[in-house]
Amino acid sequence: MKRPKLKKASKRMTCHKRFKIQKKVREHHRKLRKEAKKRGRKKPRKDPGVPNSAPFKEALLREAELRKQRLEELKQQQKLDRQKEHEKRRNLGSAPSIEASAVEAVGEVIKSSDVVLEVLDARDPLGCRCPQVEEAIIRGGQKKLVLVLNKSDLVPKENLESWLNYLKKDLPTVVFRASTKMRSKGKAIKGRKKAALFKSEVCVGKESLWKLLGGFQEAFGKAIQVGVIGFPNVGKSSIINSLKQEHICNVGVPMGLTRCLQRVPLNKQITVLDSPGFIASPRNSAAALALRSPASIEELKPLEAASAILSQADARQVVLKYNIPEFKNPLEFFTFLAQRRGFHQKGGNPNIEAAAKLLWSEWTRASLGYYCHPPTSCGPPHFSESIVRDMQRGVNLEELDNSNTQSIQALKSTRLASSVLFHSSGMTNGITEESDIPEQLPKQKKGELDDHEDSDSDQDSAEGADEKDSNMSCAEEAWEALPEESHTDEECADPKDLDKVTEEGEDDMYDFSTDYV
């Protein structure tokens, strides 16, 4: 019977009952031993082998060994075939046909749109522009092209103003900061929860972009379609969700989540077209491929991709950002970073490949603040004075400038001390024709960093040492293959900026935990 005020019954019993149970168990074991003794123990028979007196003994042994070897090879081949079939089924949707469909979807968006929004990452606006796509928009006839500077809270305000002054000379430019924490479609949020949700993730620049699209709709005198284009992970889907104030488009950390055209009506007169990201051409520099191509971590290998990014960054500011000693080459930097973050292989060797993947993921996501200076030369050659006038016709430039000024003031931007100076490699060439797609494009693996860490734990210390030597050669070759001018700190950074960094220190770090697509 259960006792009151107890969660479960007590296991205590009387001594008589306990001794009785023990006696029954002893009798049962005695019975089993007696039955086994009657049956007798059957020992496993050993293979007697081939007797010495048998004729052709050596030939028989050789034949048995060959048969055993063929069976092992057959099992290994079957195992490899199963792995290939499994990999083929898993990566069925990431073949070059997906790349071709992405190029076709971008072309359809440009063809169907009256207004095209080219989304740029404010940390490297020039590297997010694609000259081939912009030329295709210009050839399309009476289409309007607008630049949207997204992730504007990840750069210092003075740098954002300088880029705005540079870009607005050619095209209308909107300063934007997308909101990522949106309510899901069909789920209503009421009261204090809704206020807290939108207060924590305030969207900046939405009003100015709405006014600009409304002005275009009035100028066209009909319902318009607005295409949103750009390279992967610049925030195209996040901008659409911010304008709609709902989680309509799929967003996340991995690149290339949007794989097909999606129509999102903002109101009765304006419809937004979400498109996949541009496909970067293999002719681009290593740093551009590492930042703009979803498959770059496979194409360039982690050490080469991370070394290409590191070569374009200011070394002194990288040391302050990651809180590591000064380094002479990428291998030494990844070794310090692995020791700092606790990335170790079996045997205590630093896992420099995991450190390289960490650097690549931080620079491609919206978790690190870096900036680059606008060029001193004029704009791209495919924008003549007549094209610039056509693109700016119907736009109230003074009102747009006032809206951008208010947006910059409302931003909670990072300070100069917590950012890293980056040397941009210029515009990134893209693929606009299906015939230009390479036959074999590398595929991006999901959960790559976790799989790598699991595999490292199964290796012994000798294998870790061999892997470290091979990683050293890969990193050094990647560093030597890059231009010499990117290795020096003086040519990558402005001395005034470096003085500001050393004066302000690294205490004023700003936490960027927001992820964009």
XYZ file of C-alpha atoms in Angstrom:
517
model
C 0.000 0.000 0.000
C 1.297 3.439 -0.885
C 2.170 5.652 1.962
C 0.577 9.085 1.933
C 2.614 12.107 0.804
C 5.192 9.941 -1.004
C 5.850 10.019 -4.764
C 6.447 6.250 -5.062
C 6.103 3.156 -2.896
C 8.944 2.062 -0.671
C 11.100 -0.905 -1.689
C 11.592 -2.112 1.843
C 10.413 -5.669 2.681
C 10.493 -8.050 5.578
C 13.531 -10.283 6.191
C 11.412 -13.391 5.715
C 10.387 -12.320 2.210
C 13.911 -11.304 1.234
C 15.471 -14.587 2.388
C 12.742 -16.517 0.604
C 13.530 -14.766 -2.690
C 17.241 -15.468 -2.301
C 16.518 -19.142 -1.645
C 14.371 -19.419 -4.782
C 17.137 -17.818 -6.860
C 19.733 -20.295 -5.517
C 17.475 -23.232 -6.303
C 16.900 -21.955 -9.841
C 20.631 -21.594 -10.490
C 21.273 -25.102 -9.062
C 18.663 -26.522 -11.440
C 20.242 -24.829 -14.444
C 23.703 -26.171 -13.540
C 22.322 -29.711 -13.126
C 20.640 -29.625 -16.562
C 23.772 -28.279 -18.201
C 25.840 -31.048 -16.607
C 23.506 -33.709 -18.017
C 23.679 -32.260 -21.549
C 27.411 -31.887 -21.433
C 29.427 -28.916 -22.626
C 29.943 -28.593 -26.351
C 33.200 -26.878 -27.123
C 33.504 -25.083 -30.495
C 35.319 -27.191 -33.027
C 38.523 -25.741 -34.327
C 39.463 -25.799 -37.960
C 42.048 -28.562 -38.285
C 43.443 -26.968 -41.400
C 45.151 -28.827 -44.213
C 47.149 -31.801 -42.965
C 50.829 -31.932 -43.833
C 50.414 -35.241 -45.618
C 47.810 -33.824 -48.045
C 49.031 -33.402 -51.626
C 49.250 -29.901 -53.114
C 48.981 -28.307 -49.683
C 50.632 -25.031 -50.760
C 48.327 -24.668 -53.756
C 45.260 -25.227 -51.586
C 46.397 -22.644 -49.043
C 47.148 -20.136 -51.785
C 43.729 -20.708 -53.343
C 42.000 -20.234 -49.977
C 43.916 -17.013 -49.370
C 42.963 -15.647 -52.795
C 39.320 -16.554 -52.222
C 39.362 -14.736 -48.885
C 40.995 -11.676 -50.470
C 38.392 -11.577 -53.256
C 35.592 -11.681 -50.693
C 37.140 -8.770 -48.787
C 37.510 -6.736 -51.991
C 33.921 -7.497 -52.946
C 32.658 -6.330 -49.545
C 34.742 -3.142 -49.780
C 33.462 -2.414 -53.283
C 29.859 -2.946 -52.198
C 30.414 -0.589 -49.282
C 31.814 2.120 -51.585
C 28.916 1.668 -54.009
C 26.423 2.117 -51.182
C 28.204 5.270 -50.017
C 28.209 6.722 -53.542
C 24.537 5.931 -53.999
C 23.706 7.510 -50.655
C 25.751 10.615 -51.510
C 24.074 10.815 -54.906
C 20.596 10.682 -53.378
C 21.492 13.226 -50.698
C 23.031 15.725 -53.136
C 20.492 15.176 -55.884
C 19.271 18.758 -55.636
C 22.667 20.474 -55.461
C 24.041 19.496 -58.868
C 24.841 21.998 -61.652
C 21.160 21.837 -62.635
C 20.387 23.820 -59.474
C 22.993 26.387 -60.508
C 21.397 26.569 -63.945
C 17.952 27.025 -62.412
C 19.320 29.822 -60.210
C 20.734 31.643 -63.237
C 17.434 31.160 -65.057
C 15.459 32.459 -62.046
C 17.608 35.608 -61.783
C 17.127 36.257 -65.485
C 13.364 35.809 -65.145
C 13.282 38.249 -62.208
C 15.161 40.885 -64.189
C 12.895 40.363 -67.203
C 9.641 40.537 -65.190
C 10.563 43.418 -62.861
C 9.848 47.089 -63.375
C 12.119 48.058 -60.457
C 15.163 46.051 -59.392
C 16.659 46.280 -55.894
C 20.291 45.182 -55.835
C 21.090 44.333 -52.206
C 24.648 45.110 -51.073
C 26.473 44.170 -47.900
C 27.502 47.480 -46.311
C 30.776 45.912 -45.178
C 31.908 45.457 -48.800
C 29.427 47.219 -51.127
C 31.652 47.191 -54.173
C 32.364 43.463 -53.828
C 28.599 42.763 -53.805
C 27.970 44.471 -57.142
C 27.834 42.355 -60.283
C 28.646 44.286 -63.494
C 27.151 41.608 -65.775
C 23.762 41.774 -64.049
C 23.747 45.575 -63.977
C 24.497 45.670 -67.716
C 21.640 43.218 -68.324
C 19.266 45.514 -66.398
C 20.410 48.515 -68.437
C 19.823 46.609 -71.687
C 16.355 45.622 -70.446
C 14.864 49.000 -71.311
C 12.790 51.176 -68.989
C 13.804 49.519 -65.714
C 14.835 51.251 -62.537
C 17.826 50.006 -60.528
C 18.151 50.878 -56.829
C 20.995 49.973 -54.476
C 20.081 48.843 -50.935
C 22.891 49.026 -48.350
C 21.880 46.246 -45.975
C 23.656 45.263 -42.722
C 24.476 48.933 -42.273
C 24.769 48.482 -38.500
C 27.951 46.404 -38.935
C 30.118 49.309 -40.156
C 31.091 52.634 -38.547
C 28.765 55.514 -39.354
C 31.463 57.662 -40.947
C 32.384 54.807 -43.296
C 28.700 54.271 -44.138
C 28.315 57.961 -45.023
C 31.353 57.856 -47.315
C 29.966 54.829 -49.168
C 26.563 56.488 -49.461
C 28.136 59.579 -51.027
C 30.029 57.375 -53.479
C 27.123 55.152 -54.557
C 24.420 57.806 -54.882
C 26.403 59.502 -57.665
C 25.344 56.681 -60.014
C 22.162 55.143 -58.593
C 19.534 55.872 -55.936
C 20.820 54.277 -52.706
C 18.850 53.366 -49.571
C 20.424 52.715 -46.161
C 18.748 49.666 -44.663
C 18.969 47.411 -41.663
C 16.692 44.376 -41.948
C 14.838 42.893 -39.016
C 15.361 39.167 -38.603
C 13.028 38.311 -35.711
C 9.684 38.356 -37.444
C 6.469 36.525 -36.601
C 5.643 33.514 -38.721
C 2.993 33.665 -41.422
C -0.491 33.072 -40.052
C 0.500 33.463 -36.390
C -0.890 36.578 -34.771
C 1.016 38.181 -31.894
C -0.897 40.519 -29.644
C -0.230 42.862 -26.779
C 3.125 43.131 -25.069
C 4.711 40.233 -26.961
C 4.286 42.022 -30.305
C 5.696 45.274 -28.916
C 8.685 43.495 -27.400
C 9.319 41.543 -30.612
C 9.548 44.572 -32.866
C 11.346 46.646 -30.248
C 14.190 44.125 -29.990
C 14.742 43.998 -33.770
C 13.963 47.434 -35.172
C 14.055 47.731 -38.952
C 15.830 50.860 -40.193
C 15.181 52.335 -43.637
C 11.822 50.685 -44.261
C 9.910 53.988 -44.555
C 12.335 55.462 -47.085
C 12.223 52.305 -49.204
C 8.405 52.265 -49.105
C 8.290 55.916 -50.234
C 10.723 55.174 -53.056
C 8.687 52.194 -54.307
C 5.468 54.214 -53.999
C 6.980 56.977 -56.120
C 7.977 54.459 -58.790
C 4.458 53.008 -58.794
C 2.950 56.440 -59.338
C 5.453 57.205 -62.089
C 4.632 53.969 -63.947
C 0.915 54.486 -63.385
C 0.223 50.785 -62.892
C 0.883 47.908 -60.553
C 4.618 47.195 -60.512
C 6.811 44.215 -59.759
C 9.971 44.754 -57.717
C 12.784 42.240 -58.087
C 15.237 41.720 -55.230
C 18.617 40.421 -56.408
C 22.115 40.068 -55.018
C 24.833 37.622 -54.055
C 24.144 34.947 -51.414
C 23.917 35.993 -47.772
C 23.460 39.734 -48.344
C 19.951 39.783 -46.809
C 17.507 39.660 -49.741
C 14.886 37.539 -47.983
C 15.307 39.477 -44.728
C 14.502 42.748 -46.532
C 11.299 41.249 -47.970
C 10.274 39.965 -44.530
C 10.949 43.404 -43.047
C 8.799 45.133 -45.668
C 6.016 42.588 -45.204
C 6.491 42.446 -41.399
C 6.025 38.690 -41.576
C 8.238 35.650 -41.898
C 7.313 34.958 -45.527
C 10.664 34.029 -47.064
C 12.935 31.406 -45.592
C 16.011 32.886 -43.886
C 18.961 31.340 -42.076
C 22.726 31.221 -41.642
C 23.668 28.867 -44.546
C 24.152 30.383 -47.990
C 21.782 29.651 -50.844
C 18.551 28.896 -48.947
C 16.473 30.609 -51.659
C 16.569 28.322 -54.698
C 13.599 29.440 -56.777
C 11.590 32.530 -57.622
C 9.003 33.534 -55.019
C 6.294 36.190 -55.394
C 5.331 38.183 -52.288
C 2.567 40.830 -52.642
C 3.220 43.848 -50.406
C -0.083 45.488 -51.338
C -2.434 45.656 -54.300
C -0.015 47.749 -56.371
C 3.436 46.375 -55.434
C 4.614 42.744 -55.714
C 8.113 41.692 -54.690
C 10.018 38.896 -56.457
C 12.544 37.021 -54.332
C 15.313 35.375 -56.343
C 18.261 33.048 -55.670
C 21.706 34.538 -55.252
C 24.096 35.300 -58.090
C 26.525 32.581 -59.130
C 30.069 33.926 -58.810
C 32.351 33.287 -61.761
C 35.460 31.141 -61.123
C 37.530 33.934 -62.702
C 37.185 36.074 -59.580
C 39.917 36.448 -57.000
C 40.280 33.935 -54.190
C 38.969 36.410 -51.599
C 35.890 37.212 -53.711
C 35.085 33.520 -54.173
C 35.572 32.868 -50.471
C 33.061 35.590 -49.527
C 30.516 35.453 -52.355
C 30.322 31.840 -53.537
C 28.286 29.349 -51.454
C 30.576 26.505 -52.536
C 33.853 28.372 -52.002
C 34.756 26.487 -48.825
C 34.775 23.295 -50.913
C 36.337 24.813 -54.025
C 39.214 26.619 -52.317
C 39.529 24.304 -49.295
C 39.123 25.803 -45.795
C 42.729 26.894 -45.336
C 42.993 28.495 -48.767
C 39.646 30.312 -48.472
C 40.376 31.593 -44.970
C 43.936 32.578 -45.960
C 42.566 34.572 -48.908
C 40.217 36.476 -46.578
C 42.970 37.009 -44.009
C 45.341 38.405 -46.631
C 42.863 41.201 -47.444
C 42.374 42.214 -43.787
C 44.536 44.516 -41.700
C 46.813 42.355 -39.545
C 46.992 44.707 -36.548
C 43.226 45.022 -36.292
C 42.792 41.249 -36.696
C 45.152 40.756 -33.737
C 43.065 43.130 -31.621
C 39.782 41.591 -32.764
C 40.671 37.978 -31.990
C 42.909 38.785 -29.003
C 45.885 36.738 -30.192
C 49.631 37.510 -30.510
C 51.074 38.982 -33.683
C 51.499 36.482 -36.498
C 53.759 36.236 -39.529
C 51.687 33.974 -41.806
C 48.207 32.400 -41.938
C 49.424 29.131 -40.433
C 50.664 30.898 -37.325
C 47.405 32.858 -37.066
C 45.249 29.711 -37.308
C 47.459 28.000 -34.731
C 46.968 30.882 -32.282
C 43.240 31.002 -33.019
C 42.843 27.246 -32.496
C 44.640 27.473 -29.156
C 42.551 30.483 -28.175
C 39.214 28.830 -29.050
C 40.153 25.368 -27.778
C 40.273 23.555 -31.139
C 42.563 20.568 -30.525
C 43.061 17.235 -32.203
C 43.775 13.976 -30.432
C 47.258 14.297 -29.015
C 46.991 18.004 -28.207
C 47.828 19.373 -31.666
C 45.926 22.556 -32.616
C 43.203 21.946 -35.189
C 44.082 24.694 -37.657
C 41.521 23.530 -40.226
C 38.682 24.002 -37.727
C 40.063 27.464 -36.933
C 40.084 28.298 -40.667
C 36.448 27.206 -41.000
C 35.547 29.350 -37.995
C 37.148 32.427 -39.583
C 35.388 31.766 -42.894
C 31.988 31.355 -41.221
C 32.360 34.556 -39.172
C 33.280 36.654 -42.199
C 30.477 35.314 -44.402
C 27.811 35.610 -41.704
C 26.578 38.794 -40.013
C 28.508 38.163 -36.801
C 31.661 40.204 -37.519
C 32.000 43.911 -38.188
C 34.477 44.883 -40.889
C 34.608 47.727 -43.392
C 36.467 48.901 -46.492
C 37.080 52.317 -47.993
C 35.297 53.453 -51.187
C 37.501 53.882 -54.259
C 38.748 57.339 -55.185
C 38.013 56.817 -58.888
C 34.677 57.390 -60.584
C 31.907 54.824 -60.840
C 31.764 51.740 -63.100
C 32.217 52.320 -66.846
C 28.822 50.863 -67.844
C 27.031 53.862 -66.227
C 27.125 56.849 -68.548
C 25.661 60.264 -67.717
C 22.492 59.558 -69.705
C 21.941 56.233 -67.899
C 22.463 57.901 -64.524
C 19.872 60.563 -65.399
C 17.380 57.905 -66.484
C 17.850 55.936 -63.262
C 17.420 59.042 -61.092
C 14.425 60.378 -63.027
C 11.274 60.395 -60.902
C 13.182 60.096 -57.613
C 13.087 62.879 -55.037
C 16.801 62.826 -54.280
C 16.595 65.481 -51.558
C 13.909 63.561 -49.669
C 15.891 60.339 -50.076
C 19.017 62.015 -48.654
C 17.079 63.238 -45.626
C 15.638 59.768 -45.040
C 19.081 58.192 -45.260
C 20.456 60.742 -42.790
C 17.709 59.885 -40.325
C 18.368 56.168 -40.819
C 22.082 56.576 -40.135
C 21.337 58.494 -36.955
C 18.918 55.780 -35.792
C 21.448 52.977 -36.315
C 23.350 51.464 -33.431
C 26.516 51.031 -35.439
C 29.796 49.527 -34.397
C 32.707 51.718 -33.425
C 35.938 51.878 -35.353
C 37.861 50.033 -32.623
C 35.680 46.930 -32.904
C 35.857 46.682 -36.720
C 38.497 45.292 -39.036
C 39.712 47.137 -42.119
C 39.260 45.046 -45.256
C 40.799 45.624 -48.681
C 38.061 45.047 -51.257
C 38.961 43.304 -54.513
C 36.416 45.304 -56.528
C 33.269 44.151 -58.296
C 32.534 40.433 -58.375
C 31.896 38.912 -61.778
C 28.811 36.733 -62.025
C 27.414 34.113 -64.396
C 24.387 35.260 -66.379
C 24.287 32.504 -69.023
C 23.747 28.799 -68.420
C 26.479 27.987 -70.944
C 29.059 29.698 -68.706
C 28.397 27.373 -65.755
C 31.284 24.925 -65.155
C 30.470 21.280 -65.742
C 31.338 20.230 -62.208
C 30.608 22.617 -59.379
C 31.610 21.671 -55.837
C 28.845 20.957 -53.380
C 28.539 22.447 -49.923
C 28.220 19.947 -47.117
C 25.898 20.520 -44.256
C 27.271 20.436 -40.728
C 30.809 20.433 -42.086
C 32.456 21.825 -38.974
C 30.762 19.308 -36.680
C 31.691 16.379 -38.930
C 35.267 17.551 -39.030
C 35.495 17.756 -35.255
C 34.033 14.258 -34.893
C 36.471 12.803 -37.382
C 39.408 14.478 -35.672
C 38.557 12.830 -32.377
C 39.048 9.385 -33.976
C 42.556 10.060 -35.264
C 45.704 9.292 -33.367
C 48.479 11.740 -32.600
C 50.693 10.574 -35.461
C 47.963 11.232 -38.029
C 47.376 14.635 -36.459
C 51.020 15.529 -36.919
C 50.946 14.467 -40.581
C 47.774 16.481 -41.162
C 49.365 19.523 -39.555
C 52.329 19.296 -41.922
C 50.024 19.089 -44.938
C 47.959 22.017 -43.658
C 51.137 24.041 -43.235
C 52.065 23.563 -46.879
C 48.501 24.410 -48.058
C 48.354 27.608 -46.015
C 51.838 28.733 -47.022
C 51.154 28.068 -50.719
C 47.883 30.008 -50.532
C 49.632 32.915 -48.805
C 52.507 33.011 -51.308
C 50.105 32.819 -54.264
C 48.335 36.011 -53.188
C 49.593 39.493 -54.186
C 52.463 40.809 -52.097
C 50.751 44.134 -51.556
C 48.017 42.456 -49.505
C 50.571 41.013 -47.048
C 51.663 44.375 -45.697
C 49.750 46.335 -43.108
C 50.724 49.783 -44.421
C 49.040 49.331 -47.810
C 45.864 47.767 -46.417
C 45.107 50.289 -43.740
C 45.048 54.034 -43.305
C 47.496 55.184 -40.576
C 44.816 57.482 -39.143
C 42.437 54.544 -38.710
C 45.138 52.479 -37.039
C 45.874 55.294 -34.605
C 42.176 55.463 -33.728
C 42.083 51.744 -33.158
C 45.054 51.747 -30.804
C 43.681 54.732 -28.874
C 40.182 53.375 -28.412
C 41.304 49.822 -27.587
C 39.168 46.785 -27.829
C 37.012 47.308 -24.751
C 34.146 48.756 -26.788
C 33.295 45.554 -28.591
C 29.810 45.339 -30.051
C 28.056 42.006 -30.084
C 26.668 41.105 -33.473
C 24.495 38.091 -32.949
C 22.045 38.779 -35.788
C 22.195 36.490 -38.808
C 21.071 37.495 -42.275
C 20.553 35.642 -45.443
